[in-house]
Amino acid sequence: DIVMTQTPLSLSVTPGQPASISCKSSQSLLHSDGKNYLYWYLQKSGQPPQLLIYEVSNRFSGVPDRFSGSGSGTDFTLKISRVEAEDVGVYYCMQSIELPPLTFGGGTKVEIK
Amino acid sequence: QLQLQESGPGLVKPSETLSLTCTVSGASITASGFYWGWIRQPPGKGLEYIGSRYYSGNTYYNPSLKSRATISADTSKNQFSLQLSSVTAADTAVYYCARQGVTIFGVVTGYHPWGQGTLVTVSS
């Protein structure tokens, strides 16, 4: 199985300040087609996860441009340029290059100071 | 607009079989190029892949479930289902259904959209 490791476990951020979450995979997520199959989700309290970023750096429809993703191979980062109150929740990375099983990171809880 | 909705018993006894259905509206589960899958989340914990079913019927399962999971489909009702046998308290979780795409190279993509999820508790 590909193990996805997220850090930190939690973040407390002042509104308007940036935030960064790291996700490392135990194997490369780079496919021969040139894409890295790494996704970012945000799960708000009591809701299902919602897709934020697909294939490392592509914002899903409707996702604010303060969210950005980067990385390749085994190291990936999600950045929020200016955190807003609506960004609180748990962020998960996920790989889909190899299944079964498709695997998720353990999650990073973001809260507002 | 594509929507998915999980349904099924909220309480299952240990050693019995958990059965859930995902009703899909806004798209056909027989449309080519998509997987339909199940994911679960124990209370207060992270997300776990259960399995996926391709539109053609091919299925993948998480090996950690030791062959207890079965995903099937009722195309006449545009539904797909999960059965998980021999459940224990460790199977208590919110169960989500969701759709995945497939690239032209056969790589499965991320989940979107997700159903709202349904909590299943395993207890006598």
PDB file of C-alpha atoms in Angstrom:
ATOM      1  CA  ASP A   1       0.000   0.000   0.000  1.00  0.00           C
ATOM      2  CA  ILE A   2       1.117   3.574  -0.610  1.00  0.00           C
ATOM      3  CA  VAL A   3       1.352   5.341   2.731  1.00  0.00           C
ATOM      4  CA  MET A   4       0.398   9.014   2.774  1.00  0.00           C
ATOM      5  CA  THR A   5       1.880  11.070   5.612  1.00  0.00           C
ATOM      6  CA  GLN A   6       0.536  14.522   6.365  1.00  0.00           C
ATOM      7  CA  THR A   7       2.093  17.161   8.557  1.00  0.00           C
ATOM      8  CA  PRO A   8       1.301  18.928  10.740  1.00  0.00           C
ATOM      9  CA  LEU A   9      -1.572  17.179  12.477  1.00  0.00           C
ATOM     10  CA  SER A  10      -3.119  20.523  13.285  1.00  0.00           C
ATOM     11  CA  LEU A  11      -2.721  24.207  12.516  1.00  0.00           C
ATOM     12  CA  SER A  12      -4.040  27.272  14.291  1.00  0.00           C
ATOM     13  CA  VAL A  13      -3.970  30.242  11.954  1.00  0.00           C
ATOM     14  CA  THR A  14      -4.772  33.929  12.339  1.00  0.00           C
ATOM     15  CA  PRO A  15      -7.253  35.087   9.692  1.00  0.00           C
ATOM     16  CA  GLY A  16      -5.438  36.621   6.754  1.00  0.00           C
ATOM     17  CA  GLN A  17      -2.244  34.691   7.439  1.00  0.00           C
ATOM     18  CA  PRO A  18      -0.928  31.876   5.226  1.00  0.00           C
ATOM     19  CA  ALA A  19      -1.017  28.173   5.979  1.00  0.00           C
ATOM     20  CA  SER A  20       0.831  25.230   4.519  1.00  0.00           C
ATOM     21  CA  ILE A  21       0.220  21.483   4.731  1.00  0.00           C
ATOM     22  CA  SER A  22       2.680  18.823   3.652  1.00  0.00           C
ATOM     23  CA  CYS A  23       1.838  15.417   2.241  1.00  0.00           C
ATOM     24  CA  LYS A  24       4.480  12.790   1.554  1.00  0.00           C
ATOM     25  CA  SER A  25       3.872   9.487  -0.176  1.00  0.00           C
ATOM     26  CA  SER A  26       5.848   6.280   0.334  1.00  0.00           C
ATOM     27  CA  GLN A  27       6.026   5.774  -3.436  1.00  0.00           C
ATOM     28  CA  SER A  28       6.087   8.125  -6.393  1.00  0.00           C
ATOM     29  CA  LEU A  29       2.703   9.339  -7.574  1.00  0.00           C
ATOM     30  CA  LEU A  30       4.121  10.317 -10.962  1.00  0.00           C
ATOM     31  CA  HIS A  31       2.536   8.322 -13.765  1.00  0.00           C
ATOM     32  CA  SER A  32       4.101   7.710 -17.172  1.00  0.00           C
ATOM     33  CA  ASP A  33       1.518  10.133 -18.574  1.00  0.00           C
ATOM     34  CA  GLY A  34       3.365  12.910 -16.763  1.00  0.00           C
ATOM     35  CA  LYS A  35       0.701  13.524 -14.124  1.00  0.00           C
ATOM     36  CA  ASN A  36       0.936  13.101 -10.384  1.00  0.00           C
ATOM     37  CA  TYR A  37      -2.259  11.558  -9.046  1.00  0.00           C
ATOM     38  CA  LEU A  38      -2.488  13.505  -5.827  1.00  0.00           C
ATOM     39  CA  TYR A  39      -5.671  15.130  -4.575  1.00  0.00           C
ATOM     40  CA  TRP A  40      -6.587  17.472  -1.724  1.00  0.00           C
ATOM     41  CA  TYR A  41      -9.908  17.453   0.090  1.00  0.00           C
ATOM     42  CA  LEU A  42     -11.419  19.627   2.805  1.00  0.00           C
ATOM     43  CA  GLN A  43     -13.890  18.104   5.212  1.00  0.00           C
ATOM     44  CA  LYS A  44     -15.913  20.633   7.140  1.00  0.00           C
ATOM     45  CA  SER A  45     -17.654  19.592  10.317  1.00  0.00           C
ATOM     46  CA  GLY A  46     -20.542  17.213   9.693  1.00  0.00           C
ATOM     47  CA  GLN A  47     -20.018  17.205   5.935  1.00  0.00           C
ATOM     48  CA  PRO A  48     -18.495  14.841   3.395  1.00  0.00           C
ATOM     49  CA  PRO A  49     -15.075  15.733   2.026  1.00  0.00           C
ATOM     50  CA  GLN A  50     -15.101  18.217  -0.820  1.00  0.00           C
ATOM     51  CA  LEU A  51     -12.581  18.210  -3.647  1.00  0.00           C
ATOM     52  CA  LEU A  52     -10.231  21.201  -3.594  1.00  0.00           C
ATOM     53  CA  ILE A  53      -7.271  20.297  -5.786  1.00  0.00           C
ATOM     54  CA  TYR A  54      -6.793  17.538  -8.345  1.00  0.00           C
ATOM     55  CA  GLU A  55      -3.584  16.224  -9.885  1.00  0.00           C
ATOM     56  CA  VAL A  56      -1.419  18.265  -7.501  1.00  0.00           C
ATOM     57  CA  SER A  57      -2.152  21.789  -8.636  1.00  0.00           C
ATOM     58  CA  ASN A  58      -5.487  22.091 -10.415  1.00  0.00           C
ATOM     59  CA  ARG A  59      -8.163  23.905  -8.449  1.00  0.00           C
ATOM     60  CA  PHE A  60     -11.572  22.269  -8.722  1.00  0.00           C
ATOM     61  CA  SER A  61     -14.484  24.348  -9.958  1.00  0.00           C
ATOM     62  CA  GLY A  62     -15.459  27.049  -7.501  1.00  0.00           C
ATOM     63  CA  VAL A  63     -12.387  26.698  -5.271  1.00  0.00           C
ATOM     64  CA  PRO A  64     -10.959  30.121  -4.350  1.00  0.00           C
ATOM     65  CA  ASP A  65      -7.577  31.018  -5.799  1.00  0.00           C
ATOM     66  CA  ARG A  66      -6.123  31.436  -2.309  1.00  0.00           C
ATOM     67  CA  PHE A  67      -5.745  27.634  -2.410  1.00  0.00           C
ATOM     68  CA  SER A  68      -2.775  26.278  -4.345  1.00  0.00           C
ATOM     69  CA  GLY A  69      -1.037  22.938  -4.634  1.00  0.00           C
ATOM     70  CA  SER A  70       2.465  21.998  -5.644  1.00  0.00           C
ATOM     71  CA  GLY A  71       4.921  19.119  -5.691  1.00  0.00           C
ATOM     72  CA  SER A  72       5.871  16.058  -7.644  1.00  0.00           C
ATOM     73  CA  GLY A  73       6.907  12.484  -7.059  1.00  0.00           C
ATOM     74  CA  THR A  74       6.584  11.913  -3.340  1.00  0.00           C
ATOM     75  CA  ASP A  75       6.433  15.420  -1.811  1.00  0.00           C
ATOM     76  CA  PHE A  76       3.395  17.658  -2.065  1.00  0.00           C
ATOM     77  CA  THR A  77       2.149  20.856  -0.449  1.00  0.00           C
ATOM     78  CA  LEU A  78      -1.190  22.581  -0.090  1.00  0.00           C
ATOM     79  CA  LYS A  79      -0.999  26.302   0.604  1.00  0.00           C
ATOM     80  CA  ILE A  80      -3.658  28.752   1.646  1.00  0.00           C
ATOM     81  CA  SER A  81      -2.401  32.236   0.934  1.00  0.00           C
ATOM     82  CA  ARG A  82      -4.739  34.035   3.339  1.00  0.00           C
ATOM     83  CA  VAL A  83      -6.799  31.851   5.634  1.00  0.00           C
ATOM     84  CA  GLU A  84     -10.436  32.767   6.087  1.00  0.00           C
ATOM     85  CA  ALA A  85     -12.925  31.557   8.684  1.00  0.00           C
ATOM     86  CA  GLU A  86     -14.649  29.334   6.125  1.00  0.00           C
ATOM     87  CA  ASP A  87     -11.413  27.374   5.583  1.00  0.00           C
ATOM     88  CA  VAL A  88     -11.619  25.584   8.945  1.00  0.00           C
ATOM     89  CA  GLY A  89     -11.897  21.835   8.837  1.00  0.00           C
ATOM     90  CA  VAL A  90      -9.756  18.799   8.194  1.00  0.00           C
ATOM     91  CA  TYR A  91      -7.649  18.617   5.063  1.00  0.00           C
ATOM     92  CA  TYR A  92      -6.798  15.267   3.506  1.00  0.00           C
ATOM     93  CA  CYS A  93      -4.459  14.316   0.708  1.00  0.00           C
ATOM     94  CA  MET A  94      -5.218  11.217  -1.349  1.00  0.00           C
ATOM     95  CA  GLN A  95      -3.396   9.182  -3.981  1.00  0.00           C
ATOM     96  CA  SER A  96      -5.077   7.331  -6.811  1.00  0.00           C
ATOM     97  CA  ILE A  97      -2.126   6.090  -8.850  1.00  0.00           C
ATOM     98  CA  GLU A  98      -2.300   2.685  -7.228  1.00  0.00           C
ATOM     99  CA  LEU A  99      -5.321   0.751  -6.102  1.00  0.00           C
ATOM    100  CA  PRO A 100      -6.342  -1.234  -4.356  1.00  0.00           C
ATOM    101  CA  PRO A 101      -6.189   0.338  -2.028  1.00  0.00           C
ATOM    102  CA  LEU A 102      -6.517   3.994  -2.803  1.00  0.00           C
ATOM    103  CA  THR A 103      -5.083   5.724   0.282  1.00  0.00           C
ATOM    104  CA  PHE A 104      -5.570   8.938   2.224  1.00  0.00           C
ATOM    105  CA  GLY A 105      -3.335  10.934   4.496  1.00  0.00           C
ATOM    106  CA  GLY A 106      -4.251  11.051   8.144  1.00  0.00           C
ATOM    107  CA  GLY A 107      -5.614  14.565   7.937  1.00  0.00           C
ATOM    108  CA  THR A 108      -4.604  18.053   9.098  1.00  0.00           C
ATOM    109  CA  LYS A 109      -7.024  20.008  11.246  1.00  0.00           C
ATOM    110  CA  VAL A 110      -7.050  23.728  10.523  1.00  0.00           C
ATOM    111  CA  GLU A 111      -8.598  26.095  13.022  1.00  0.00           C
ATOM    112  CA  ILE A 112      -8.764  29.841  13.382  1.00  0.00           C
ATOM    113  CA  LYS A 113      -6.960  31.617  16.230  1.00  0.00           C
TER     114      LYS A 113
ATOM    115  CA  GLN B   1     -26.594  17.798 -11.362  1.00  0.00           C
ATOM    116  CA  LEU B   2     -25.061  14.551 -10.164  1.00  0.00           C
ATOM    117  CA  GLN B   3     -26.135  13.539  -6.679  1.00  0.00           C
ATOM    118  CA  LEU B   4     -25.513  10.452  -4.594  1.00  0.00           C
ATOM    119  CA  GLN B   5     -27.462   9.379  -1.513  1.00  0.00           C
ATOM    120  CA  GLU B   6     -26.637   6.554   0.853  1.00  0.00           C
ATOM    121  CA  SER B   7     -29.323   4.564   2.612  1.00  0.00           C
ATOM    122  CA  GLY B   8     -29.531   1.556   4.879  1.00  0.00           C
ATOM    123  CA  PRO B   9     -29.848   0.420   8.495  1.00  0.00           C
ATOM    124  CA  GLY B  10     -28.126   2.577  11.057  1.00  0.00           C
ATOM    125  CA  LEU B  11     -27.605  -0.322  13.455  1.00  0.00           C
ATOM    126  CA  VAL B  12     -26.178  -3.746  12.678  1.00  0.00           C
ATOM    127  CA  LYS B  13     -25.453  -6.573  15.101  1.00  0.00           C
ATOM    128  CA  PRO B  14     -21.975  -8.051  15.402  1.00  0.00           C
ATOM    129  CA  SER B  15     -21.284 -10.966  13.033  1.00  0.00           C
ATOM    130  CA  GLU B  16     -24.128  -9.904  10.741  1.00  0.00           C
ATOM    131  CA  THR B  17     -23.916  -8.331   7.274  1.00  0.00           C
ATOM    132  CA  LEU B  18     -23.994  -4.583   6.747  1.00  0.00           C
ATOM    133  CA  SER B  19     -25.952  -3.602   3.630  1.00  0.00           C
ATOM    134  CA  LEU B  20     -26.010  -0.098   2.171  1.00  0.00           C
ATOM    135  CA  THR B  21     -27.341   1.337  -1.069  1.00  0.00           C
ATOM    136  CA  CYS B  22     -26.221   4.407  -2.984  1.00  0.00           C
ATOM    137  CA  THR B  23     -28.873   5.960  -5.186  1.00  0.00           C
ATOM    138  CA  VAL B  24     -27.471   8.016  -8.039  1.00  0.00           C
ATOM    139  CA  SER B  25     -29.356  10.807  -9.769  1.00  0.00           C
ATOM    140  CA  GLY B  26     -28.188  12.998 -12.602  1.00  0.00           C
ATOM    141  CA  ALA B  27     -26.028  10.385 -14.301  1.00  0.00           C
ATOM    142  CA  SER B  28     -26.168   6.719 -15.214  1.00  0.00           C
ATOM    143  CA  ILE B  29     -23.998   4.244 -13.345  1.00  0.00           C
ATOM    144  CA  THR B  30     -23.590   2.431 -16.663  1.00  0.00           C
ATOM    145  CA  ALA B  31     -21.986   5.448 -18.331  1.00  0.00           C
ATOM    146  CA  SER B  32     -18.518   4.575 -19.525  1.00  0.00           C
ATOM    147  CA  GLY B  33     -15.424   5.906 -17.853  1.00  0.00           C
ATOM    148  CA  PHE B  34     -16.499   6.014 -14.236  1.00  0.00           C
ATOM    149  CA  TYR B  35     -15.995   4.097 -11.042  1.00  0.00           C
ATOM    150  CA  TRP B  36     -18.544   4.102  -8.250  1.00  0.00           C
ATOM    151  CA  GLY B  37     -17.097   3.579  -4.838  1.00  0.00           C
ATOM    152  CA  TRP B  38     -17.469   3.334  -1.104  1.00  0.00           C
ATOM    153  CA  ILE B  39     -15.347   5.044   1.545  1.00  0.00           C
ATOM    154  CA  ARG B  40     -15.796   4.967   5.312  1.00  0.00           C
ATOM    155  CA  GLN B  41     -14.782   7.101   8.264  1.00  0.00           C
ATOM    156  CA  PRO B  42     -14.853   5.786  11.851  1.00  0.00           C
ATOM    157  CA  PRO B  43     -16.032   8.410  14.349  1.00  0.00           C
ATOM    158  CA  GLY B  44     -13.310  10.988  14.885  1.00  0.00           C
ATOM    159  CA  LYS B  45     -10.906   9.249  12.518  1.00  0.00           C
ATOM    160  CA  GLY B  46      -9.686   9.447   8.946  1.00  0.00           C
ATOM    161  CA  LEU B  47     -10.918   8.138   5.617  1.00  0.00           C
ATOM    162  CA  GLU B  48     -10.614   4.529   4.475  1.00  0.00           C
ATOM    163  CA  TYR B  49     -11.108   3.174   0.984  1.00  0.00           C
ATOM    164  CA  ILE B  50     -13.493   0.220   0.872  1.00  0.00           C
ATOM    165  CA  GLY B  51     -13.793  -0.525  -2.819  1.00  0.00           C
ATOM    166  CA  SER B  52     -14.872   0.565  -6.275  1.00  0.00           C
ATOM    167  CA  ARG B  53     -16.990  -0.806  -9.098  1.00  0.00           C
ATOM    168  CA  TYR B  54     -16.352   0.109 -12.710  1.00  0.00           C
ATOM    169  CA  TYR B  55     -19.312   0.774 -14.994  1.00  0.00           C
ATOM    170  CA  SER B  56     -18.541  -2.502 -16.748  1.00  0.00           C
ATOM    171  CA  GLY B  57     -18.734  -4.474 -13.506  1.00  0.00           C
ATOM    172  CA  ASN B  58     -15.055  -4.852 -12.599  1.00  0.00           C
ATOM    173  CA  THR B  59     -14.478  -4.318  -8.908  1.00  0.00           C
ATOM    174  CA  TYR B  60     -11.578  -3.503  -6.573  1.00  0.00           C
ATOM    175  CA  TYR B  61     -11.584  -3.965  -2.821  1.00  0.00           C
ATOM    176  CA  ASN B  62      -9.345  -2.945   0.030  1.00  0.00           C
ATOM    177  CA  PRO B  63      -7.326  -6.065   0.930  1.00  0.00           C
ATOM    178  CA  SER B  64      -7.510  -5.027   4.590  1.00  0.00           C
ATOM    179  CA  LEU B  65     -11.180  -6.011   4.578  1.00  0.00           C
ATOM    180  CA  LYS B  66     -10.156  -9.615   3.937  1.00  0.00           C
ATOM    181  CA  SER B  67     -12.782 -10.349   1.291  1.00  0.00           C
ATOM    182  CA  ARG B  68     -15.694  -9.246   3.504  1.00  0.00           C
ATOM    183  CA  ALA B  69     -16.806  -6.504   1.107  1.00  0.00           C
ATOM    184  CA  THR B  70     -18.929  -6.884  -2.018  1.00  0.00           C
ATOM    185  CA  ILE B  71     -20.045  -4.059  -4.290  1.00  0.00           C
ATOM    186  CA  SER B  72     -22.879  -4.742  -6.697  1.00  0.00           C
ATOM    187  CA  ALA B  73     -25.222  -2.715  -8.857  1.00  0.00           C
ATOM    188  CA  ASP B  74     -28.884  -2.551  -9.788  1.00  0.00           C
ATOM    189  CA  THR B  75     -28.791  -0.737 -13.108  1.00  0.00           C
ATOM    190  CA  SER B  76     -32.580  -0.671 -13.391  1.00  0.00           C
ATOM    191  CA  LYS B  77     -32.707   1.498 -10.276  1.00  0.00           C
ATOM    192  CA  ASN B  78     -29.430   3.333 -10.967  1.00  0.00           C
ATOM    193  CA  GLN B  79     -28.115   2.173  -7.611  1.00  0.00           C
ATOM    194  CA  PHE B  80     -25.005   0.447  -6.365  1.00  0.00           C
ATOM    195  CA  SER B  81     -24.671  -1.340  -3.075  1.00  0.00           C
ATOM    196  CA  LEU B  82     -22.176  -2.398  -0.445  1.00  0.00           C
ATOM    197  CA  GLN B  83     -22.349  -5.550   1.604  1.00  0.00           C
ATOM    198  CA  LEU B  84     -19.859  -6.050   4.415  1.00  0.00           C
ATOM    199  CA  SER B  85     -20.040  -9.391   6.141  1.00  0.00           C
ATOM    200  CA  SER B  86     -19.091 -10.536   9.641  1.00  0.00           C
ATOM    201  CA  VAL B  87     -19.065  -7.016  11.031  1.00  0.00           C
ATOM    202  CA  THR B  88     -17.528  -6.051  14.353  1.00  0.00           C
ATOM    203  CA  ALA B  89     -17.477  -2.844  16.366  1.00  0.00           C
ATOM    204  CA  ALA B  90     -14.439  -1.809  14.287  1.00  0.00           C
ATOM    205  CA  ASP B  91     -16.775  -1.438  11.298  1.00  0.00           C
ATOM    206  CA  THR B  92     -18.720   1.344  13.018  1.00  0.00           C
ATOM    207  CA  ALA B  93     -18.309   4.346  10.742  1.00  0.00           C
ATOM    208  CA  VAL B  94     -19.891   6.901   8.474  1.00  0.00           C
ATOM    209  CA  TYR B  95     -20.109   5.260   5.066  1.00  0.00           C
ATOM    210  CA  TYR B  96     -19.873   7.424   1.951  1.00  0.00           C
ATOM    211  CA  CYS B  97     -20.496   6.630  -1.674  1.00  0.00           C
ATOM    212  CA  ALA B  98     -18.801   8.658  -4.408  1.00  0.00           C
ATOM    213  CA  ARG B  99     -17.899   8.695  -8.078  1.00  0.00           C
ATOM    214  CA  GLN B 100     -14.437   8.547  -9.623  1.00  0.00           C
ATOM    215  CA  GLY B 101     -13.316   9.152 -13.154  1.00  0.00           C
ATOM    216  CA  VAL B 102     -10.786   7.240 -15.224  1.00  0.00           C
ATOM    217  CA  THR B 103      -8.172   8.769 -17.493  1.00  0.00           C
ATOM    218  CA  ILE B 104      -7.468   7.573 -21.017  1.00  0.00           C
ATOM    219  CA  PHE B 105      -4.472   5.770 -19.534  1.00  0.00           C
ATOM    220  CA  GLY B 106      -6.704   3.837 -17.165  1.00  0.00           C
ATOM    221  CA  VAL B 107      -5.735   5.721 -14.007  1.00  0.00           C
ATOM    222  CA  VAL B 108      -8.541   6.219 -11.544  1.00  0.00           C
ATOM    223  CA  THR B 109      -9.003   9.819 -10.494  1.00  0.00           C
ATOM    224  CA  GLY B 110     -10.257  11.508  -7.343  1.00  0.00           C
ATOM    225  CA  TYR B 111     -13.701  11.297  -5.802  1.00  0.00           C
ATOM    226  CA  HIS B 112     -16.391  13.786  -6.755  1.00  0.00           C
ATOM    227  CA  PRO B 113     -19.117  14.153  -5.830  1.00  0.00           C
ATOM    228  CA  TRP B 114     -19.690  12.423  -2.500  1.00  0.00           C
ATOM    229  CA  GLY B 115     -22.931  11.434  -0.856  1.00  0.00           C
ATOM    230  CA  GLN B 116     -23.748  12.978   2.513  1.00  0.00           C
ATOM    231  CA  GLY B 117     -22.803   9.763   4.283  1.00  0.00           C
ATOM    232  CA  THR B 118     -24.677   7.463   6.605  1.00  0.00           C
ATOM    233  CA  LEU B 119     -23.623   6.378  10.085  1.00  0.00           C
ATOM    234  CA  VAL B 120     -23.660   2.661  10.719  1.00  0.00           C
ATOM    235  CA  THR B 121     -23.173   1.445  14.269  1.00  0.00           C
ATOM    236  CA  VAL B 122     -22.281  -2.161  14.995  1.00  0.00           C
ATOM    237  CA  SER B 123     -23.658  -3.132  18.370  1.00  0.00           C
ATOM    238  CA  SER B 124     -25.738  -5.823  19.963  1.00  0.00           C
TER     239      SER B 124
END
